[in-house]
Coordinates of C-alpha atoms and ligand atoms in Angstrom, one line a residue:
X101 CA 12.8 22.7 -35.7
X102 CA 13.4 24.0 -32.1
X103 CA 16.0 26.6 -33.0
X104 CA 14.8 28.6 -30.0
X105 CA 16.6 29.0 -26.6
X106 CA 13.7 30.1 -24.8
X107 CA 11.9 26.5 -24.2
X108 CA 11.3 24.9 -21.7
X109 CA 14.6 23.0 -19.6
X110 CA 13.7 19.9 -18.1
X111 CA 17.0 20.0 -16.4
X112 CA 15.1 22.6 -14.0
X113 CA 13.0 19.7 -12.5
X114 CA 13.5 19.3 -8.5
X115 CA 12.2 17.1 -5.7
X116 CA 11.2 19.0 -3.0
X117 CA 10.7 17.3 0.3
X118 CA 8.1 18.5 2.7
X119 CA 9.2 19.3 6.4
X120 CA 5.6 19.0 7.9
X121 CA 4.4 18.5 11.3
X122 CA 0.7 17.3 10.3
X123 CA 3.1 14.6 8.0
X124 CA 5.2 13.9 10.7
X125 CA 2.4 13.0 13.1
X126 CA 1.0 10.6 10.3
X127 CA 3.9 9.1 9.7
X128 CA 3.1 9.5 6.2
X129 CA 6.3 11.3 4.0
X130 CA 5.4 13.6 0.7
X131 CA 7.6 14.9 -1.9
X132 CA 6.8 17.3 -4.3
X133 CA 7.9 16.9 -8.2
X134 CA 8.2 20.7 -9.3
X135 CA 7.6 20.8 -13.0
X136 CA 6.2 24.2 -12.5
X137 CA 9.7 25.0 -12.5
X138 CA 11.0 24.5 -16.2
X139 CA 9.1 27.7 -17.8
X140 CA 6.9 30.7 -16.9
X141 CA 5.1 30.5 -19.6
X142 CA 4.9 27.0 -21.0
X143 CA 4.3 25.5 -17.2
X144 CA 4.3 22.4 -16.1
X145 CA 2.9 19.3 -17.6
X146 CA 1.5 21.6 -21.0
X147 CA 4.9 21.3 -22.0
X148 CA 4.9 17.9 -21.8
X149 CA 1.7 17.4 -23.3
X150 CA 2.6 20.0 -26.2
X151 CA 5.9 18.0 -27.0
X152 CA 5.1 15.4 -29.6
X153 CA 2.4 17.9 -31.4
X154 CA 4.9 19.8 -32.0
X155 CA 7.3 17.4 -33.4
X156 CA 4.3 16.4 -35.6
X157 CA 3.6 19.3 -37.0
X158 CA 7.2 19.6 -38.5
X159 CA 7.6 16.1 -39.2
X160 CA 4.2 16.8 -41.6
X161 CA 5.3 19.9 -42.8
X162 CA 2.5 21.8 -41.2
X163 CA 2.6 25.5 -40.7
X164 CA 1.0 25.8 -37.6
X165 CA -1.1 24.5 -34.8
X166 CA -5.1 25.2 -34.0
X167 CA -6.2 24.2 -30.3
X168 CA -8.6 25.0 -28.4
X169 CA -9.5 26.6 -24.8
X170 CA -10.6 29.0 -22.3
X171 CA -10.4 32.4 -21.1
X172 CA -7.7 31.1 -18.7
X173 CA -6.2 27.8 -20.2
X174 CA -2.6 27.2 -19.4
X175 CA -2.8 25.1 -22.9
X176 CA -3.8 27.8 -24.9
X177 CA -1.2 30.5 -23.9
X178 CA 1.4 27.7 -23.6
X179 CA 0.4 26.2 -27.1
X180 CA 1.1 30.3 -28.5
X181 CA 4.3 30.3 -26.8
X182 CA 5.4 27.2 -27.5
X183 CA 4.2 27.7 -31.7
X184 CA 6.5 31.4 -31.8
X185 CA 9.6 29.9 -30.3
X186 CA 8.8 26.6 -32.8
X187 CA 8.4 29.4 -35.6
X188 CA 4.9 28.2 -36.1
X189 CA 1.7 30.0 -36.8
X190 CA -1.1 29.5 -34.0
X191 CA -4.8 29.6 -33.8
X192 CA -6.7 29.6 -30.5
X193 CA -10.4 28.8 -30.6
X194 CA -11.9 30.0 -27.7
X195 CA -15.2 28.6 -25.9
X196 CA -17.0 32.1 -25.4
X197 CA -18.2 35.5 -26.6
X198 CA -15.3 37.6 -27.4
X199 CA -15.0 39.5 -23.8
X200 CA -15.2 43.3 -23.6
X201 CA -11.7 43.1 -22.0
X202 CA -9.9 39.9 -22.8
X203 CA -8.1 38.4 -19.9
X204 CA -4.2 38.3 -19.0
X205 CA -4.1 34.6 -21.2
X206 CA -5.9 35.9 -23.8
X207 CA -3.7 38.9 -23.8
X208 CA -0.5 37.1 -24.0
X209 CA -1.7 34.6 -26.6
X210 CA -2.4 37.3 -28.9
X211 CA 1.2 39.2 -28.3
X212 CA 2.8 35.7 -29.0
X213 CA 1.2 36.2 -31.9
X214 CA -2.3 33.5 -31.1
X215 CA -5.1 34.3 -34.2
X216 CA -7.9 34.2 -31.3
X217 CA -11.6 33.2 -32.8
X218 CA -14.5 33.0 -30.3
X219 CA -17.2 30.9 -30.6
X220 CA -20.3 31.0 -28.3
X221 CA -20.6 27.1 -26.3
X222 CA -23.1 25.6 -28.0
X223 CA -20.6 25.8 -31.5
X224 CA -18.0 25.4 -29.2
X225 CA -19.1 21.4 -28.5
X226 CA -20.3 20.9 -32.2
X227 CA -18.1 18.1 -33.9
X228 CA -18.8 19.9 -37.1
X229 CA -16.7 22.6 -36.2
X230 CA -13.8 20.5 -35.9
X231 CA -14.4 19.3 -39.6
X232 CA -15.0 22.6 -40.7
X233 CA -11.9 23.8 -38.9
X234 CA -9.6 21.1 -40.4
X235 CA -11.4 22.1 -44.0
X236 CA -10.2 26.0 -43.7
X237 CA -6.9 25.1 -42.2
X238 CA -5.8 22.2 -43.9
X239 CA -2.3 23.6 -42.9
X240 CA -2.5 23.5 -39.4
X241 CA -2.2 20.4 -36.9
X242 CA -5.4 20.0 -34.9
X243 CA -4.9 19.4 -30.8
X244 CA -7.4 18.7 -28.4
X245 CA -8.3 20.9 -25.8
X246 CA -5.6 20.6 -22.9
X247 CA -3.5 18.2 -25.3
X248 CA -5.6 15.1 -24.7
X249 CA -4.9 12.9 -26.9
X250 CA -2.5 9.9 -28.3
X251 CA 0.8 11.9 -28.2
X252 CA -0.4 14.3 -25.1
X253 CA -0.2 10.8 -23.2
X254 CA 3.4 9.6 -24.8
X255 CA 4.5 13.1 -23.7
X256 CA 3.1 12.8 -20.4
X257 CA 4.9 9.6 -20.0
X258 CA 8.3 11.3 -20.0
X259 CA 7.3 12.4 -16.5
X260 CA 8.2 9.9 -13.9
X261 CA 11.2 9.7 -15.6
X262 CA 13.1 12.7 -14.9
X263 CA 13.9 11.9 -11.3
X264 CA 13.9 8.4 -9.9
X265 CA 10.3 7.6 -8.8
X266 CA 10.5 4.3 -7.4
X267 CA 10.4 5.1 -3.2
X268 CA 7.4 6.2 -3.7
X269 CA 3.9 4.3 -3.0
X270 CA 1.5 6.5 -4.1
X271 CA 1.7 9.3 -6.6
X272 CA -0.7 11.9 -6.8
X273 CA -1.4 14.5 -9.7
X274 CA -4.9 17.2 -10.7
X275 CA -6.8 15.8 -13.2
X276 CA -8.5 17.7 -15.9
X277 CA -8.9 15.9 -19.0
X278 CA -7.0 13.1 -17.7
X279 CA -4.3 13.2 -20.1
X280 CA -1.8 13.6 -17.6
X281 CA -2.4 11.1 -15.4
X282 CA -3.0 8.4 -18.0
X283 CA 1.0 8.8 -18.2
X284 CA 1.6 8.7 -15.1
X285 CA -0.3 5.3 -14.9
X286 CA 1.6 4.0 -17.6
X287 CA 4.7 4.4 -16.1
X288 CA 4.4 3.9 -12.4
X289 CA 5.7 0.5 -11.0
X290 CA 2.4 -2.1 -10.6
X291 CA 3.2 -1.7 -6.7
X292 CA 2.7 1.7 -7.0
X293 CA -1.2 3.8 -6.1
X294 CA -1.5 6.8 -8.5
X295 CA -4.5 9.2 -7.1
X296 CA -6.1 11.6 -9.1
X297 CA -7.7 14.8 -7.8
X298 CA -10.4 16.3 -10.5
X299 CA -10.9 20.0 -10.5
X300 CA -13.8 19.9 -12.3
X301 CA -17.4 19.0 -10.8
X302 CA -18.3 15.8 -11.0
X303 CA -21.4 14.2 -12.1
X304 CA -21.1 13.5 -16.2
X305 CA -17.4 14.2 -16.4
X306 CA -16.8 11.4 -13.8
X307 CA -17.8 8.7 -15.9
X308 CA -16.1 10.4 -18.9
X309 CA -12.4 11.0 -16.9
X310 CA -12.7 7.2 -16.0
X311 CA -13.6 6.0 -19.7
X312 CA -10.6 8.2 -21.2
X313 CA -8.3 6.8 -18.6
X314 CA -9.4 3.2 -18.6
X315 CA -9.1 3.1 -22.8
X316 CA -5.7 4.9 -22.2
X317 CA -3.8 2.2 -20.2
X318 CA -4.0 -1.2 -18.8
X319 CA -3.4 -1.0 -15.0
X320 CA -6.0 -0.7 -12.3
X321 CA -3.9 0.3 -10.3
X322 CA -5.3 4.5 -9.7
X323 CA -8.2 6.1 -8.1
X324 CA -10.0 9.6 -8.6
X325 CA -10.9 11.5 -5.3
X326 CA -14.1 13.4 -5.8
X327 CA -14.1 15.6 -2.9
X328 CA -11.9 18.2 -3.3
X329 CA -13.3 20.4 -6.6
X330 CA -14.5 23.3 -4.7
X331 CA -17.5 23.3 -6.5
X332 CA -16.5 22.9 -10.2
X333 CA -13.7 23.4 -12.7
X334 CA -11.8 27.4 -11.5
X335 CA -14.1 27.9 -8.3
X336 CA -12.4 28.7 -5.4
X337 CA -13.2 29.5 -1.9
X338 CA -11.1 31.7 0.5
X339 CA -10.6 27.9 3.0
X340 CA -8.2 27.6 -0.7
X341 CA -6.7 30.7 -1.0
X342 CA -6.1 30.8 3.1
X343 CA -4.8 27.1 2.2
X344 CA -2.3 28.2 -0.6
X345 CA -1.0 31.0 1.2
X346 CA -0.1 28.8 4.1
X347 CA 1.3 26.3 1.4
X348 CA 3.7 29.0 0.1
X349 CA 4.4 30.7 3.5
X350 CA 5.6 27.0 5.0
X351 CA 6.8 25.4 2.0
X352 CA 7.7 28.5 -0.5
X353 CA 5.3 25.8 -3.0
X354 CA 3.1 28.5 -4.9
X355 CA 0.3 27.1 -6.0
X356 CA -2.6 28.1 -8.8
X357 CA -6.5 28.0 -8.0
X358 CA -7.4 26.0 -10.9
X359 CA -5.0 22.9 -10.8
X360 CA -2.6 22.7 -8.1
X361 CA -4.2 24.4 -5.2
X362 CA -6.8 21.6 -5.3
X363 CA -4.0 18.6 -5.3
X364 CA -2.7 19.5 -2.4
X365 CA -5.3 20.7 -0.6
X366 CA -6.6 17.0 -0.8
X367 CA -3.6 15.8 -0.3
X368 CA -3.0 17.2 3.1
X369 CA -6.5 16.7 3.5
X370 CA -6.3 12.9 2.8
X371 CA -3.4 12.3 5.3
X372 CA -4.8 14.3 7.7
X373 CA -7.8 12.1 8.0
X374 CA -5.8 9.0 7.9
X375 CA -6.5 8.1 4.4
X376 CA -2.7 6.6 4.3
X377 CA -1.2 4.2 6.5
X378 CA 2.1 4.9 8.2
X379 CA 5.3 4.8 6.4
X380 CA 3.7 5.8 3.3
X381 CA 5.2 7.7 0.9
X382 CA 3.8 10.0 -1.5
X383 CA 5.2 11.9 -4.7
X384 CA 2.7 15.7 -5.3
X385 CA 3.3 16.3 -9.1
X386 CA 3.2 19.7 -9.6
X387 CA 2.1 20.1 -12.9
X388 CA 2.7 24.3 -13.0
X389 CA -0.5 27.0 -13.8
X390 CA 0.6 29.7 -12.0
X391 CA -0.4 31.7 -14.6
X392 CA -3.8 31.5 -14.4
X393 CA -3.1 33.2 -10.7
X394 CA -3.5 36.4 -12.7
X395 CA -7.2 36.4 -13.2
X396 CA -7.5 36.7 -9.3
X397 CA -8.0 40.3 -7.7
X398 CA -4.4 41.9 -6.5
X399 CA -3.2 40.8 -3.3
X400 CA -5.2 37.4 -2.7
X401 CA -2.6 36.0 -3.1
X402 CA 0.8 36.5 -0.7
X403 CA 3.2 35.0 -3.8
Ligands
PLP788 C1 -3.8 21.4 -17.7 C2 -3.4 21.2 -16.3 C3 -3.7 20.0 -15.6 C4 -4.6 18.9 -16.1 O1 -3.9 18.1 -17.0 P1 -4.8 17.0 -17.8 O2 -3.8 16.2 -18.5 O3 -5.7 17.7 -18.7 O4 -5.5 16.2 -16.8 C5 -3.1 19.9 -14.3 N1 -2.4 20.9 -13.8 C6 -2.1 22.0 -14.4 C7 -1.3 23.0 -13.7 C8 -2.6 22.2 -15.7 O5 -2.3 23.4 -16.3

C-alpha cells in the first residue's frame, strides 16, 4: 500500500543531549528523543499513532479513513497527509462552526485533499454521530480523535524502540488523550519512571486520562504532573513563549505551544525545584506539532 516516498523516515530519529547549566547544577542529565524530526507534516508521535490504521484500512479493503479533530489538530492534517500519500480518501470531522476563514490546518487538510464537515460541539460529543457516520461511510475506517485507540497504542509502542532507551530513569512525554504515553508505559523497563505532562486543564479529564491509561497497561509505574497546562488545552502565556524561545535559542529544540512547549517547560521546571535526585537521568520525547506554531501572530516566535 505505501507506494509513496514522501512518508515519514524513522531513520531521522536523534538523541539530543542537553548542555545545561540549571541541569548541571542539579546533577540531573536530560536527553531529548526528536521524533519531530521524521516529517513536517505527519510530526511526531501522529505518525506513529496513524501507522496501524492505516495498515487496517488496506488490509480491510477500505477506501478511506474518517477522524476527527480541531481547528488545529496535528491528527487531522497528519491523518489527510498521511491518507494522499496512502492513496486513500479522507474525511475530517471537525468540532465547530465552519470558521469564516479556516485556519492554516484546515487549509492544508483540504489541499491534501481532507472532505472537511463541521459540526457544532454539542453534535460533536453525541455517540450517535459516530453510528450515523459509520452508516454513511460504511467504506471508510473510523479513528478516534488524536488516534486513541487499540492500534494508536501498538503504534505508540514502536517508540522506545528506535534508540536504546535503557540509561534512562525517567522518561517524560505531553499527554493529550493519553494514547501516547500508554506506549511508552508498555515498553519502558519496570525500573524505569514515565511522567506525563497534560496540556489540557484538569478537573474531569484527570480522572478520564488516568482510567484510559490504567485500562491500557499493567504497570504502575508513571505519574501525571498537573501543573503545567497553562490554563487549559492550546492556552499559552508569554512566561511560554519567552520559555520556548530561550529553548530554541540555547538548545536549537523548537518547540509548539500546544504539546511540547508544556513538556519541557515542566521539565525544567521539575528539576529546577528538585523534583529529581542527583544522577538522574531523563529521556524528553518530543513528540513534533510544530505545525500548530502557525496559528500564532508573526514573529512570536524567533524559529
Ligand atoms: C497529539 C500530540 C500529543 C498527544 O498525544 P496523545 O497520544 O493524544 O496523548 C503530544 N504531542 C504532540 C506534538 C501531539 O501532536
Amino acid at each position: 500500500m505505501i507506494h509513496s516516498t514522501d512518508l515519514p523516515d524513522i531513520r531521522k530519529v536523534c538523541i539530543q543531549t542537553l548542555e545545561d547549566p540549571m541541569l548541571q547544577k542539579n546533577k540531573v542529565g536530560m536527553d531529548v528523543l526528536r521524533l519531530d524530526k521524521i516529517h513536517t507534516v505527519i510530526s511526531g508521535n501522529k505518525w506513529f499513532k496513524l501507522r496501524y490504521y492505516l495498515m487496517d484500512a488496506d488490509r480491510q479493503g477500505k477506501k478511506g479513513i474518517i477522524t476527527f479533530g480541531g481547528a488545529y489538530s496535528n491528527h487531522l492534517v497528519a491523518t489527510a497527509y498521511a491518507c494522499k500519500q496512502a492513496g486513500l480518501s479522507s474525511i475530517g470531522i471537525i468540532r465547530a462552526e465552519e470558521p469564516p476563514s479556516y485556519s492554516p490546518t484546515l487549509k492544508d487538510s483540504l489541499s491534501y485533499g481532507m472532505n472537511l464537515q463541521f459540526y457544532s460541539r454539542l453534535d460533536y460529543k453525541n455517540q450517535q454521530l459516530i453510528l450515523q457516520l459509520q452508516q454513511s461511510y460504511p467504506d471508510f475506517l473510523l479513528i478516534e480523535e488524536g488516534g486513541r485507540g487499540q492500534l494508536g497504542i501498538k503504534g505508540a509502542e514502536e517508540i522506545l524502540h528506535i534508540q536504546s532507551s535503557h540509561p534512562y530513569t525517567h522518561i517524560m512525554c505531553a499527554v493529550g488523550t493519553g494514547t501516547m504515553m500508554i506506549g511508552i508505559i508498555n515498553t519502558a523497563l519496570s525500573i524505569q519512571q514515565i511522567i506525563g505532562i497534560p496540556v489540557l486543564k484538569i478537573k474531569n479529564n484527570s480522572q478520564e486520562i488516568a482510567d484510559y491509561v490504567n485500562h491500557n497497561t499493567s504497570s504502575k509505574n508513571f505519574s501525571l504532573q498537573h501543573d503545567f497546562h497553562f490554563g487549559g488545552y492550546a492556552k499559552k502565556n508569554d512566561e511560554l513563549i519567552r520559555f520556548m524561545n530561550n529553548l530554541y535559542h540555547e538548545h536549537s529544540i523548537p518547540t509548539d505551544f500546544v504539546y511540547t512547549g508544556k513538556l519541557f517547560y515542566g521539565a525544567m521546571k521539575l528539576v529546577e525545584k528538585g523534583f529529581f535526585e542527583t544522577r538522574t537521568n531523563i529521556l524528553v520525547i518530543h513528540s513534533g506539532g510544530l505545525q500548530g506554531n502557525r496559528s500564532l501572530p508573526e514573529g512570536m516566535l524567533h524559529f
